[in-house]
Short mmCIF file of C-alpha atoms in Angstrom, two decimals:
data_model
loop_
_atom_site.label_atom_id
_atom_site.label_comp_id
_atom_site.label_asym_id
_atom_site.label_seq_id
_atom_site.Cartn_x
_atom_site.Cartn_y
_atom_site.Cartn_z
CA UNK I 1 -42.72 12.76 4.45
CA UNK I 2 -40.00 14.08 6.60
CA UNK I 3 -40.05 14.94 10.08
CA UNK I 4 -39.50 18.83 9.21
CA UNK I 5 -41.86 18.50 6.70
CA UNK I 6 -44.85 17.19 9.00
CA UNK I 7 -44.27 20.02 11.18
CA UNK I 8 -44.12 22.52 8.09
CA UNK I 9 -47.15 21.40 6.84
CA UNK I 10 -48.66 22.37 10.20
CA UNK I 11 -47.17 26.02 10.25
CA UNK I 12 -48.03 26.28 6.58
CA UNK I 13 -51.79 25.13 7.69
CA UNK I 14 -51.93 27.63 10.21
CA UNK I 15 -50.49 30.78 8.22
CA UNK I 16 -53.08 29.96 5.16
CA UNK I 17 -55.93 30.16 7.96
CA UNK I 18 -54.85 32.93 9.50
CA UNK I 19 -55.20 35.04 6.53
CA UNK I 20 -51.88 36.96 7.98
CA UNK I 21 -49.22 37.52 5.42
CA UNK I 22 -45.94 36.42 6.23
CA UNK I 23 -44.89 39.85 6.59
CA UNK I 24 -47.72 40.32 9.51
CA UNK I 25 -47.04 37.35 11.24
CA UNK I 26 -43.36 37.74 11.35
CA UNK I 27 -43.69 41.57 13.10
CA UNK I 28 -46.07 39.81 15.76
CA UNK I 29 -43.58 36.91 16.39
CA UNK I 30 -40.32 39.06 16.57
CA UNK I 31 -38.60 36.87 13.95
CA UNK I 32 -37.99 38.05 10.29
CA UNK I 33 -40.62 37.03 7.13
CA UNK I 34 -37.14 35.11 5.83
CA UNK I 35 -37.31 33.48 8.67
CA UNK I 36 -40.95 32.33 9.04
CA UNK I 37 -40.41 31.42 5.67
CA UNK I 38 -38.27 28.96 6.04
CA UNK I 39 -39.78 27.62 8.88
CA UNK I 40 -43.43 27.17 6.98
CA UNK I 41 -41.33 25.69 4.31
CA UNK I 42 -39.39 22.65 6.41
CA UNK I 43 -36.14 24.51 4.99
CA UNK I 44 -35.44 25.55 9.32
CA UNK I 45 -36.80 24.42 12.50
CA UNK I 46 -37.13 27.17 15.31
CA UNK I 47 -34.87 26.23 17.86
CA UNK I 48 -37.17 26.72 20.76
CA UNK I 49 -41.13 26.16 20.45
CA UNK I 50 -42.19 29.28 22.18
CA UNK I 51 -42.50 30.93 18.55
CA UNK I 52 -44.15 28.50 17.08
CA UNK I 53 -46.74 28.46 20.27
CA UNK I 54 -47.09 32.17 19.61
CA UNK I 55 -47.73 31.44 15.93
CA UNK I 56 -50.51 28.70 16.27
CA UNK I 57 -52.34 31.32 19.29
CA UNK I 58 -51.69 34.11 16.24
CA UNK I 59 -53.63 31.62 13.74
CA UNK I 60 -56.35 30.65 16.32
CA UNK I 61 -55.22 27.38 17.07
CA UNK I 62 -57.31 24.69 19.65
CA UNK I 63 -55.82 23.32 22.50
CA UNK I 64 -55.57 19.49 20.23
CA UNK I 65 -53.88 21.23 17.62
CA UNK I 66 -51.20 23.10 20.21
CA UNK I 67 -50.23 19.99 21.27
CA UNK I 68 -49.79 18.26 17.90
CA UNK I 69 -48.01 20.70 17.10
CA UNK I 70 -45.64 20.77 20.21
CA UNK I 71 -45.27 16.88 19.27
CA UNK I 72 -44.56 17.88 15.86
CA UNK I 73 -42.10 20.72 16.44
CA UNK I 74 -39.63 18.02 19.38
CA UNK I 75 -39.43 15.67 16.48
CA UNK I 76 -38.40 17.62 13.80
CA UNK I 77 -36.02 19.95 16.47
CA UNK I 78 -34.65 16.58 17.43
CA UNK I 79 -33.89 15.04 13.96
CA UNK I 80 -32.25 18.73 13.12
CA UNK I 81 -30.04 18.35 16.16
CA UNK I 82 -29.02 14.71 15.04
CA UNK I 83 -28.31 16.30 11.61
CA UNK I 84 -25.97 18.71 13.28
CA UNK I 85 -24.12 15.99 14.99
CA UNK I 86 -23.03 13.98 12.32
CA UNK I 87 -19.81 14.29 11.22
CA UNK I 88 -18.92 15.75 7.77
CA UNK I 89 -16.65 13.63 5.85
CA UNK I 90 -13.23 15.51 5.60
CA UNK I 91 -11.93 16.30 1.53
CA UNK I 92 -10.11 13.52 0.10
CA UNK I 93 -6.60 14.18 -1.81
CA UNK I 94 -5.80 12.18 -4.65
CA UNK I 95 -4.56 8.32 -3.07
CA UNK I 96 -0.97 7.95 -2.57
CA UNK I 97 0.94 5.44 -1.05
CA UNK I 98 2.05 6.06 2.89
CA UNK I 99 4.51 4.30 4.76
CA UNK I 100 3.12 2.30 7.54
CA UNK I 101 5.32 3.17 10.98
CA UNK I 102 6.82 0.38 12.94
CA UNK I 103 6.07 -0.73 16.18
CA UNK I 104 9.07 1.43 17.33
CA UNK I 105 7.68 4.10 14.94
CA UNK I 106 4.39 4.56 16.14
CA UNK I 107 3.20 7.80 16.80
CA UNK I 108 2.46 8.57 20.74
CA UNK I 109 -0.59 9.89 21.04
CA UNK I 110 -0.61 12.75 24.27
CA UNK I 111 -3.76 11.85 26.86
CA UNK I 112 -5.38 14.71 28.57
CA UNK I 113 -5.09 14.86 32.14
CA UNK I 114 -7.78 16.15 34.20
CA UNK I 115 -8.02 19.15 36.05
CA UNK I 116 -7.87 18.20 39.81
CA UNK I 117 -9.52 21.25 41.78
CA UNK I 118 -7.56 22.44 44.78
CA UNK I 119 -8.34 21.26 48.32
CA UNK I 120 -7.53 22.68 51.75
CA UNK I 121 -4.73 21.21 53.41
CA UNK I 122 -6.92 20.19 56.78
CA UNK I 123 -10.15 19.49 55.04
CA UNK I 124 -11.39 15.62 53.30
CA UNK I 125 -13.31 15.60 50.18
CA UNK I 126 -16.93 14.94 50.87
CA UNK I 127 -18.83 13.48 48.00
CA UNK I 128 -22.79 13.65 48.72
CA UNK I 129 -25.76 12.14 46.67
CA UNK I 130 -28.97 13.77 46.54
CA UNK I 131 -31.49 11.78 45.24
CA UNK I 132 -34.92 13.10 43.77
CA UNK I 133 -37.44 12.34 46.37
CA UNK I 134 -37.81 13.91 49.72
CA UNK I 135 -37.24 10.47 51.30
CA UNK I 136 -33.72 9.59 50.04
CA UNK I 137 -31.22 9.45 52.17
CA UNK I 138 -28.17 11.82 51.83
CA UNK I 139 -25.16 9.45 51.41
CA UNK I 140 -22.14 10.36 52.10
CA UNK I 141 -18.19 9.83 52.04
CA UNK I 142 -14.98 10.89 53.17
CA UNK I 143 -11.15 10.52 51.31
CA UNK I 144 -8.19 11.14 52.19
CA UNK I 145 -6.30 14.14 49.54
CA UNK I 146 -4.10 11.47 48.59
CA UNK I 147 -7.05 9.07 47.04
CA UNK I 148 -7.74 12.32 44.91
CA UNK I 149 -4.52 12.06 42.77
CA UNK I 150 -5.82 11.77 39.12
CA UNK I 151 -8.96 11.68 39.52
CA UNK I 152 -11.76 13.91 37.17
CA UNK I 153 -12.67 17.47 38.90
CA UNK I 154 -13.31 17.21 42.56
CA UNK I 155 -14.66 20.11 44.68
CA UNK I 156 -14.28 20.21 48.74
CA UNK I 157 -15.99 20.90 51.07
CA UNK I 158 -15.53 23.61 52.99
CA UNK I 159 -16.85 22.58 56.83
CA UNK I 160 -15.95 26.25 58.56
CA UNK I 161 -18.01 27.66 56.03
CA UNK I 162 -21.48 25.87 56.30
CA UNK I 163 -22.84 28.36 53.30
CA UNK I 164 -20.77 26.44 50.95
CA UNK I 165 -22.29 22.81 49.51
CA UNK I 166 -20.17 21.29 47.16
CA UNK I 167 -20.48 17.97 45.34
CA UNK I 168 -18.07 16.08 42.97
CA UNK I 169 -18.81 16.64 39.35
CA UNK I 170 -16.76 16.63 36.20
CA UNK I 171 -16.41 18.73 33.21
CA UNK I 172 -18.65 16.32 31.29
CA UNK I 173 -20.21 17.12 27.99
CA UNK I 174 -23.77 18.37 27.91
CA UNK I 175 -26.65 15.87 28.36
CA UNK I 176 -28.00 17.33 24.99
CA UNK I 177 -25.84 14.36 23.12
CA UNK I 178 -26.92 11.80 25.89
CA UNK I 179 -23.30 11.70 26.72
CA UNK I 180 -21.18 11.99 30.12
CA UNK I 181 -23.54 9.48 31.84
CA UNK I 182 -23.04 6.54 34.19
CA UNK I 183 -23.67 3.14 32.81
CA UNK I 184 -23.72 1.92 28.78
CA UNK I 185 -24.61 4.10 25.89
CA UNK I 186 -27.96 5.65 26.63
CA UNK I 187 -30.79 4.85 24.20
CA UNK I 188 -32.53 8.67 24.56
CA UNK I 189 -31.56 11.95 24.06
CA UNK I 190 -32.11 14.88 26.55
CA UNK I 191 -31.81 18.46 26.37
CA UNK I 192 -32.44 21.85 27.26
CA UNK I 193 -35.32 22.57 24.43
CA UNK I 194 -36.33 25.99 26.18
CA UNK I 195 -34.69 28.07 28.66
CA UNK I 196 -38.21 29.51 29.69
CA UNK I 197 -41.34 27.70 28.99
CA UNK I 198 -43.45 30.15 30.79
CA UNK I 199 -42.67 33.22 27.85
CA UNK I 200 -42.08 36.15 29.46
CA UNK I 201 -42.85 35.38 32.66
CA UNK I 202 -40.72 35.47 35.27
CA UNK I 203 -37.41 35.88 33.59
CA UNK I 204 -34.68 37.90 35.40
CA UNK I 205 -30.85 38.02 34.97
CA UNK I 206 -28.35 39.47 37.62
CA UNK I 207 -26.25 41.90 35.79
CA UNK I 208 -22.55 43.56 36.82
CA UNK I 209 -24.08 46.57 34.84
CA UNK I 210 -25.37 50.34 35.54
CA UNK I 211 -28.87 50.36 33.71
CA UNK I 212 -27.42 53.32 31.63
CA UNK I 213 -25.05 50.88 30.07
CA UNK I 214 -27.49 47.99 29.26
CA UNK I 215 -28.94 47.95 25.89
CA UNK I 216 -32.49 47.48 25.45
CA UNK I 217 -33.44 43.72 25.55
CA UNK I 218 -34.12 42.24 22.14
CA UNK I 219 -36.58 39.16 20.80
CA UNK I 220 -38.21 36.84 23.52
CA UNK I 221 -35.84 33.77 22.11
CA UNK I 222 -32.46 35.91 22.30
CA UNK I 223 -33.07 37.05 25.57
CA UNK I 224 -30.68 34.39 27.37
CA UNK I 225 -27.50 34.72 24.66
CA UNK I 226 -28.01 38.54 25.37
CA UNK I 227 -28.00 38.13 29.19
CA UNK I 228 -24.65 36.42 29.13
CA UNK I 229 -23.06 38.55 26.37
CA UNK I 230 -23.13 40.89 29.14
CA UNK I 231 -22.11 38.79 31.99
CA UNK I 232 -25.52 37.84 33.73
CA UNK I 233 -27.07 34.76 34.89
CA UNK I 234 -30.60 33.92 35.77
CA UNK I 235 -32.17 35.55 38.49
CA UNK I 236 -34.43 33.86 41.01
CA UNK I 237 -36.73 31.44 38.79
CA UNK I 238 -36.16 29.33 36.10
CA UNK I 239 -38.28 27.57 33.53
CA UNK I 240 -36.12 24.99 32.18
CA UNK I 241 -38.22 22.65 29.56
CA UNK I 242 -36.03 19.33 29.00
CA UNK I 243 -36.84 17.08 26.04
CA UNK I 244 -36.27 13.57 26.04
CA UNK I 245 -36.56 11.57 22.94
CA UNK I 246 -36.18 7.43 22.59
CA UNK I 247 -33.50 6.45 20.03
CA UNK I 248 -34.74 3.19 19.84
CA UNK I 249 -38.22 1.63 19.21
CA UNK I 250 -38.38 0.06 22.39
CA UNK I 251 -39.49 1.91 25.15
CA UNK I 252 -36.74 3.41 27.61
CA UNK I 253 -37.98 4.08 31.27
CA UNK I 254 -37.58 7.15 32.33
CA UNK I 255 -37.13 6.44 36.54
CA UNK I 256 -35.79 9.61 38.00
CA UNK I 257 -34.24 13.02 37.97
CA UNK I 258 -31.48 13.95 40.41
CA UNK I 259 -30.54 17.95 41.52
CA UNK I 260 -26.60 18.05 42.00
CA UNK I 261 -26.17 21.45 43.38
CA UNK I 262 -22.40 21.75 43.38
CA UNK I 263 -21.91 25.23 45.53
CA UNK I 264 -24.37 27.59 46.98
CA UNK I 265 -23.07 30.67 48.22
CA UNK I 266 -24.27 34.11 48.63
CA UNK I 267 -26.51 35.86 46.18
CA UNK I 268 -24.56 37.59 43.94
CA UNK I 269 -23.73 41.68 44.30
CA UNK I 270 -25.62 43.36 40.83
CA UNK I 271 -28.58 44.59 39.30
CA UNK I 272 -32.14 42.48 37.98
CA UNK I 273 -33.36 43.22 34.59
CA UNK I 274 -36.80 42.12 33.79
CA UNK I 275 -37.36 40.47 30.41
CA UNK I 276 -41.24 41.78 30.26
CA UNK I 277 -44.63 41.84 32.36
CA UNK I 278 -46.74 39.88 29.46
CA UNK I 279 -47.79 36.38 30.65
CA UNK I 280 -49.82 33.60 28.67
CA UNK I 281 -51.62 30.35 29.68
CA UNK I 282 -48.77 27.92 28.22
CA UNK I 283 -48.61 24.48 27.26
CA UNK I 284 -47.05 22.49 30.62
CA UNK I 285 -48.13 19.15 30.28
CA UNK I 286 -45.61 18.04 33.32
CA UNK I 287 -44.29 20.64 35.83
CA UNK I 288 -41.45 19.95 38.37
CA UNK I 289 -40.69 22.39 40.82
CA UNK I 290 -37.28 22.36 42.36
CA UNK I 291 -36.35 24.23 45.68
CA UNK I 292 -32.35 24.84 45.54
CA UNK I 293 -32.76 26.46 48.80
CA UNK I 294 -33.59 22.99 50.68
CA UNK I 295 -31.36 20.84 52.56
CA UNK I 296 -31.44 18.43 50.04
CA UNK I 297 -33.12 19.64 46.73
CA UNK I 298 -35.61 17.24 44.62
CA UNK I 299 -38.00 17.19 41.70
CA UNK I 300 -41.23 17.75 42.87
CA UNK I 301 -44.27 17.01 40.76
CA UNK I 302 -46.91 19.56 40.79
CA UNK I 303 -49.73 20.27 38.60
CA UNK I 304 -49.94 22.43 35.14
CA UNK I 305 -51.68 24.37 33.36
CA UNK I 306 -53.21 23.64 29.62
CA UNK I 307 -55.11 27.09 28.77
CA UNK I 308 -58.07 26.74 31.12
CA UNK I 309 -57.51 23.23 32.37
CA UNK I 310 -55.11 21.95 34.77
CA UNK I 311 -53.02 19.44 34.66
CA UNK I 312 -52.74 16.97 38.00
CA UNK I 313 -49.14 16.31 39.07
CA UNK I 314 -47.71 13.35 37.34
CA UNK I 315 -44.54 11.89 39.01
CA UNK I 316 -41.75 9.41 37.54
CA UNK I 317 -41.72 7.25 35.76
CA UNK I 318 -42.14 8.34 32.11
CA UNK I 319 -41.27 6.41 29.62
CA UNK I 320 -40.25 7.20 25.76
CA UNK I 321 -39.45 5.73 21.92
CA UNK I 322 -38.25 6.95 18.94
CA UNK I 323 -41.73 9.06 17.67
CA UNK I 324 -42.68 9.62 21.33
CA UNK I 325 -40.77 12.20 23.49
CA UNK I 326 -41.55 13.36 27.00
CA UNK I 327 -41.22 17.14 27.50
CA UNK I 328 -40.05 18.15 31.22
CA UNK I 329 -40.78 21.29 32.43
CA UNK I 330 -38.69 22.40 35.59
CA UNK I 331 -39.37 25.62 37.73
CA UNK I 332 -35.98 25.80 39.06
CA UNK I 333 -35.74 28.73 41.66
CA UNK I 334 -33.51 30.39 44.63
CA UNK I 335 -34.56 32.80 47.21
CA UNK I 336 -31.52 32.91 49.58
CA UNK I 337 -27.76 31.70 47.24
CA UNK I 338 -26.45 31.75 44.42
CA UNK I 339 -26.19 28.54 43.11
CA UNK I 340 -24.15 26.26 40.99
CA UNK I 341 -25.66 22.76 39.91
CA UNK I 342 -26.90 20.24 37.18
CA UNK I 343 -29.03 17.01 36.81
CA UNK I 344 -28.87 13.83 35.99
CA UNK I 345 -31.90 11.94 34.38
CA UNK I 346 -31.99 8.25 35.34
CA UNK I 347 -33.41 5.52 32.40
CA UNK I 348 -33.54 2.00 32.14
CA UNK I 349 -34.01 -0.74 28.95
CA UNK I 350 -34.27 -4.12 29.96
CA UNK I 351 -31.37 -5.28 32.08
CA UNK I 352 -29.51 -1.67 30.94
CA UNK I 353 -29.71 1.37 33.36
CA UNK I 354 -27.62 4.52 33.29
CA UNK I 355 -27.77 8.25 34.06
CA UNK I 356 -27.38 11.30 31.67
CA UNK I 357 -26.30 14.61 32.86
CA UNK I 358 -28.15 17.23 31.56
CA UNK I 359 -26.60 20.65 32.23
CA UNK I 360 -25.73 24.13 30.71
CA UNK I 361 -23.62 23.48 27.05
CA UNK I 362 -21.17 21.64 29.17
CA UNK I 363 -21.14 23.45 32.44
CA UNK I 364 -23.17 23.75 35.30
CA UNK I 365 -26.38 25.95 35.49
CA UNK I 366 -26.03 28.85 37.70
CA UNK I 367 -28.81 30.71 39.31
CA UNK I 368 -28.97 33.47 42.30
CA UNK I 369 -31.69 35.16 44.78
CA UNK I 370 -32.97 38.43 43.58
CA UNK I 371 -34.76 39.46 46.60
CA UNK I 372 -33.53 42.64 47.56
CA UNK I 373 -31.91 43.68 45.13
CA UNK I 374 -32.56 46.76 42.82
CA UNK I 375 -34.88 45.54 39.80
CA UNK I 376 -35.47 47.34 36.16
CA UNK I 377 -37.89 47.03 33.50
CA UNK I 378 -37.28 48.49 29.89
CA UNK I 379 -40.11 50.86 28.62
CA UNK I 380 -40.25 51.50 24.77
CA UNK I 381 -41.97 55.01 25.41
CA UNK I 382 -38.89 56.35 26.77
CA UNK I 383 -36.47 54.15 25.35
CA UNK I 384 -34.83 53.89 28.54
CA UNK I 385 -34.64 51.15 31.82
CA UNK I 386 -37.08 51.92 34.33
CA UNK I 387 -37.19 51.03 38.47
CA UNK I 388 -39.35 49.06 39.41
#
């Protein structure tokens, strides 16, 4: 049996107990009954879990079978998003014979050359290290402009303007492909496998945007792809749930995870739009909270919640196999900047050791303070956004 189809087999379980017809079901998730369809079927795999949690609370699930299914649903997400990454083979034309080039012949081949960010003409580049852990040290380092020449994307530091914290990143793929990490070829994969664990709770974006010209929100899971159609970014908290997954059968060692804030400046001129007032006791088997307002931000472990029963804080390590992912969830919040940064997960194998970055489809995450500022909620009754 495949991995989709273990976790079908669950959903199909589930509906047949309910009772509910697809139909039903589908109105109370927000998704279409095409749609559940497929997913009871192993023919799709939702992309986040926070509809599938929804349907197994629907169906009367138990705490045991929540989590079995959690386990269920990051193994078959993570075998779709391997299926997604391999290449297609491209269409072959009938075989001819091609001249082979000479030496002299040979095709040059043009290399990219990296973006080098602009730096002020009396100002070094700083490059600073903050390490997850309130006792690491902040290490630091000063260069000349003329060390910077071809080097990947470096920001400066600005020392007149002490607002301003800036550390040296480059435009590295996402951590979703375990790429754009330090050391050999990681043996995991990590990724952003929910954008809010916590479902609706405590979801706010900062929108450019007169509350007579924002539509009404739409499904729970589209909320974040609507946001930045319209040129918002989170507001004040949030809920990132990473999920690492071993590609290998030996264990990997998960040992840390680093905050790399890259700027913080001030929070951002706009409106907060409130994604809904419901809140549910989720699933959070680990819970990090990080503080970008702190000198020197860190993962913090603190406890969870299960339902009813809390989960004590479990710090690193972790450690995870092909079969047996971790799932991180991070309460990433900002009461004072905006703020610009990423992470970088930290592993080990043996003698091997490396970091992945894990960050926002490529780019950093950006996040701003919402204190203050002028918040709305949408009310069906009037069809219209409401102050709150």
């Amino acid at each position: 049996m495949s991995t989709a189809d273990g976790f079908a087999g669950r959903m199909r379980e589930l509906k047949e107990r309910s009772g509910l017809s697809y139909g039903v079901l589908a109105r109370r998730l927000h998704v279409s009954a095409s749609t559940l369809h497929r997913y009871c079927n192993g023919d799709a795999v939702p992309a986040e879990f926070a509809p599938v949690e929804r349907l197994g609370r629907l169906c009367g699930a138990s705490r045991d079978e929540l989590i079995e299914l959690h386990r269920a649903w990051i193994v078959a997400d993570e075998a779709r998003r391997q299926g997604q990454s391999q290449p297609q083979p491209p269409a072959r034309s009938p075989a001819r014979a091609q001249p082979q080039p000479s030496a002299e012949e040979s095709p040059v081949v043009p290399v990219p050359v990296p973006v080098v960010e602009a730096v002020p003409e009396a100002v070094d580049s700083l490059v600073v290290e903050v390490l997850a852990g309130p006792e690491a040290p902040v290490r630091g380092r000063s260069r000349r402009r003329g060390m910077l020449a071809g080097a990947a994307a470096v920001a400066a530091v600005a020392v007149a303007v002490p607002l301003v914290y800036v550390l040296a990143f480059g435009d590295k793929p996402a951590g979703d492909d375990a790429k754009g990490s330090e050391g050999p070829p990681a043996p995991l994969s990590a990724g952003i496998s929910s954008y809010n664990w916590a479902e609706p709770c405590g979801q706010y974006y900062v929108l450019d945007q007169a509350p007579e010209h924002v539509p009404p929100p739409p499904a729970p899971q589209d909320t974040r792809g609507w946001a930045r159609a319209l040129g918002g970014i989170d507001g004040g908290h949030m809920q990132l749930q990473i999920t690492v997954t071993g590609r290998t059968q030996e264990p990997v060692v998960l040992s840390g995870l680093n905050v790399r804030v890259v700027q913080r400046e001030e929070p951002l001129d706009g409106t907060t739009y409130s994604m809904g007032d419901g809140c549910g006791s989720g699933i959070t088997p680990q819970t990090f909270d990080v503080d970008l307002d702190a000198p020197r931000p860190f993962v913090k472990p603190v406890a969870g919640q299960d339902g009813d029963r809390v989960v004590p804080a479990k710090n690193f390590p972790y450690k995870v196999a092909t079969g047996d992912p971790q799932v991180l969830n991070l309460d990433v919040h900002t009461e004072k900047y905006a703020a610009t940064w990423y992470l970088e997960l930290k592993w080990s194998s043996g003698e091997q050791h490396g970091t992945v970055r894990v960050d926002d489809g490529g780019k950093p995450f950006r996040s701003s303070a919402i204190e203050g500022r002028p918040t709305y909620g949408y009310r069906i009754d009037t069809g219209a956004w409401d102050k709150q």
